[in-house]
Amino acid sequence: MAPSPDAVLFAQDKRFARESLARLGFPSPPFAVVDSIEEVDSFAGRHGWPVVAKAPRGGYGGGVFIFDDRAAAHQPDREGPRQPDPGAAARDPP
């Protein structure tokens, strides 16, 4: 038996999942949907660094980036921001 389309959407779309859980009153860490580095700065100004940025779709650790500070978020690094350590989701942030 295959999962319902709603279950698949919930599993595949981080934005949909976060917004749905928040709307239902489940506790969750602070999050925001951002479209620019200025919005990342604004979020970090309210919640502090490091900031974990995630692509809304994709899984298995892909599309997850950690910006340790403002300089890292603004640096055009050819390798991209720091990737999370394996198993980082099960540990407290650094």
Short mmCIF file of C-alpha atoms in Angstrom, two decimals:
data_model
loop_
_atom_site.label_atom_id
_atom_site.label_comp_id
_atom_site.label_asym_id
_atom_site.label_seq_id
_atom_site.Cartn_x
_atom_site.Cartn_y
_atom_site.Cartn_z
CA MET A 1 0.00 0.00 0.00
CA ALA A 2 1.45 3.36 -1.04
CA PRO A 3 1.27 6.44 1.19
CA SER A 4 -1.34 9.06 0.39
CA PRO A 5 -0.34 12.11 -1.68
CA ASP A 6 -0.64 14.25 1.47
CA ALA A 7 1.76 11.98 3.35
CA VAL A 8 4.23 12.11 0.47
CA LEU A 9 4.06 15.92 0.37
CA PHE A 10 4.65 16.09 4.13
CA ALA A 11 7.70 13.83 3.82
CA GLN A 12 9.20 15.55 0.79
CA ASP A 13 8.64 19.25 1.45
CA LYS A 14 10.37 20.69 4.54
CA ARG A 15 8.59 24.04 4.23
CA PHE A 16 5.16 22.41 4.07
CA ALA A 17 6.01 20.14 7.01
CA ARG A 18 7.36 22.96 9.21
CA GLU A 19 4.47 25.29 8.46
CA SER A 20 1.91 22.53 9.00
CA LEU A 21 3.39 21.45 12.34
CA ALA A 22 3.63 25.06 13.56
CA ARG A 23 0.04 25.75 12.50
CA LEU A 24 -1.08 22.68 14.48
CA GLY A 25 0.76 23.95 17.57
CA PHE A 26 3.59 21.42 17.66
CA PRO A 27 6.82 22.78 19.16
CA SER A 28 9.51 23.51 16.62
CA PRO A 29 12.72 25.50 16.43
CA PRO A 30 12.50 29.01 14.99
CA PHE A 31 12.36 28.99 11.20
CA ALA A 32 11.69 31.34 8.32
CA VAL A 33 11.36 31.02 4.59
CA VAL A 34 13.99 33.30 3.05
CA ASP A 35 14.80 34.42 -0.47
CA SER A 36 17.92 36.51 0.14
CA ILE A 37 21.04 36.73 2.26
CA GLU A 38 19.59 39.87 3.86
CA GLU A 39 16.70 37.76 5.14
CA VAL A 40 19.20 35.27 6.57
CA ASP A 41 20.91 38.19 8.37
CA SER A 42 17.57 39.36 9.73
CA PHE A 43 16.70 35.87 10.99
CA ALA A 44 20.12 35.52 12.64
CA GLY A 45 19.68 38.96 14.22
CA ARG A 46 16.56 37.66 15.95
CA HIS A 47 17.75 34.13 16.75
CA GLY A 48 21.56 34.13 16.64
CA TRP A 49 24.23 32.24 14.75
CA PRO A 50 24.84 29.56 13.55
CA VAL A 51 22.00 29.38 11.04
CA VAL A 52 21.04 26.13 9.34
CA ALA A 53 19.72 26.70 5.83
CA LYS A 54 17.75 23.94 4.13
CA ALA A 55 16.38 23.58 0.64
CA PRO A 56 12.63 23.01 0.89
CA ARG A 57 12.82 19.79 -1.10
CA GLY A 58 15.40 17.06 -1.16
CA GLY A 59 16.47 14.77 1.56
CA TYR A 60 19.07 12.51 2.99
CA GLY A 61 21.24 15.45 4.07
CA GLY A 62 21.31 17.13 0.67
CA GLY A 63 20.59 20.84 0.54
CA VAL A 64 21.51 21.46 4.19
CA PHE A 65 24.07 24.17 4.97
CA ILE A 66 25.40 25.68 8.19
CA PHE A 67 26.47 29.32 8.34
CA ASP A 68 28.53 29.82 11.50
CA ASP A 69 28.38 33.62 11.33
CA ARG A 70 27.51 36.59 9.11
CA ALA A 71 30.88 36.51 7.34
CA ALA A 72 30.38 32.87 6.37
CA ALA A 73 26.88 33.61 5.06
CA HIS A 74 28.20 36.45 2.90
CA GLN A 75 31.35 34.75 1.66
CA PRO A 76 31.12 33.49 -1.91
CA ASP A 77 32.86 30.24 -1.01
CA ARG A 78 33.37 27.95 -4.01
CA GLU A 79 32.78 24.90 -1.83
CA GLY A 80 29.68 26.36 -0.19
CA PRO A 81 28.97 26.72 3.51
CA ARG A 82 29.96 24.13 6.05
CA GLN A 83 28.03 20.88 5.68
CA PRO A 84 26.56 19.27 8.79
CA ASP A 85 28.44 16.44 10.41
CA PRO A 86 26.90 13.00 9.90
CA GLY A 87 24.32 12.47 12.62
CA ALA A 88 24.22 16.18 13.48
CA ALA A 89 20.41 16.18 13.54
CA ALA A 90 20.55 13.88 16.57
CA ARG A 91 22.88 16.17 18.52
CA ASP A 92 22.61 19.62 20.04
CA PRO A 93 23.96 22.43 17.82
CA PRO A 94 27.65 23.35 18.33
#
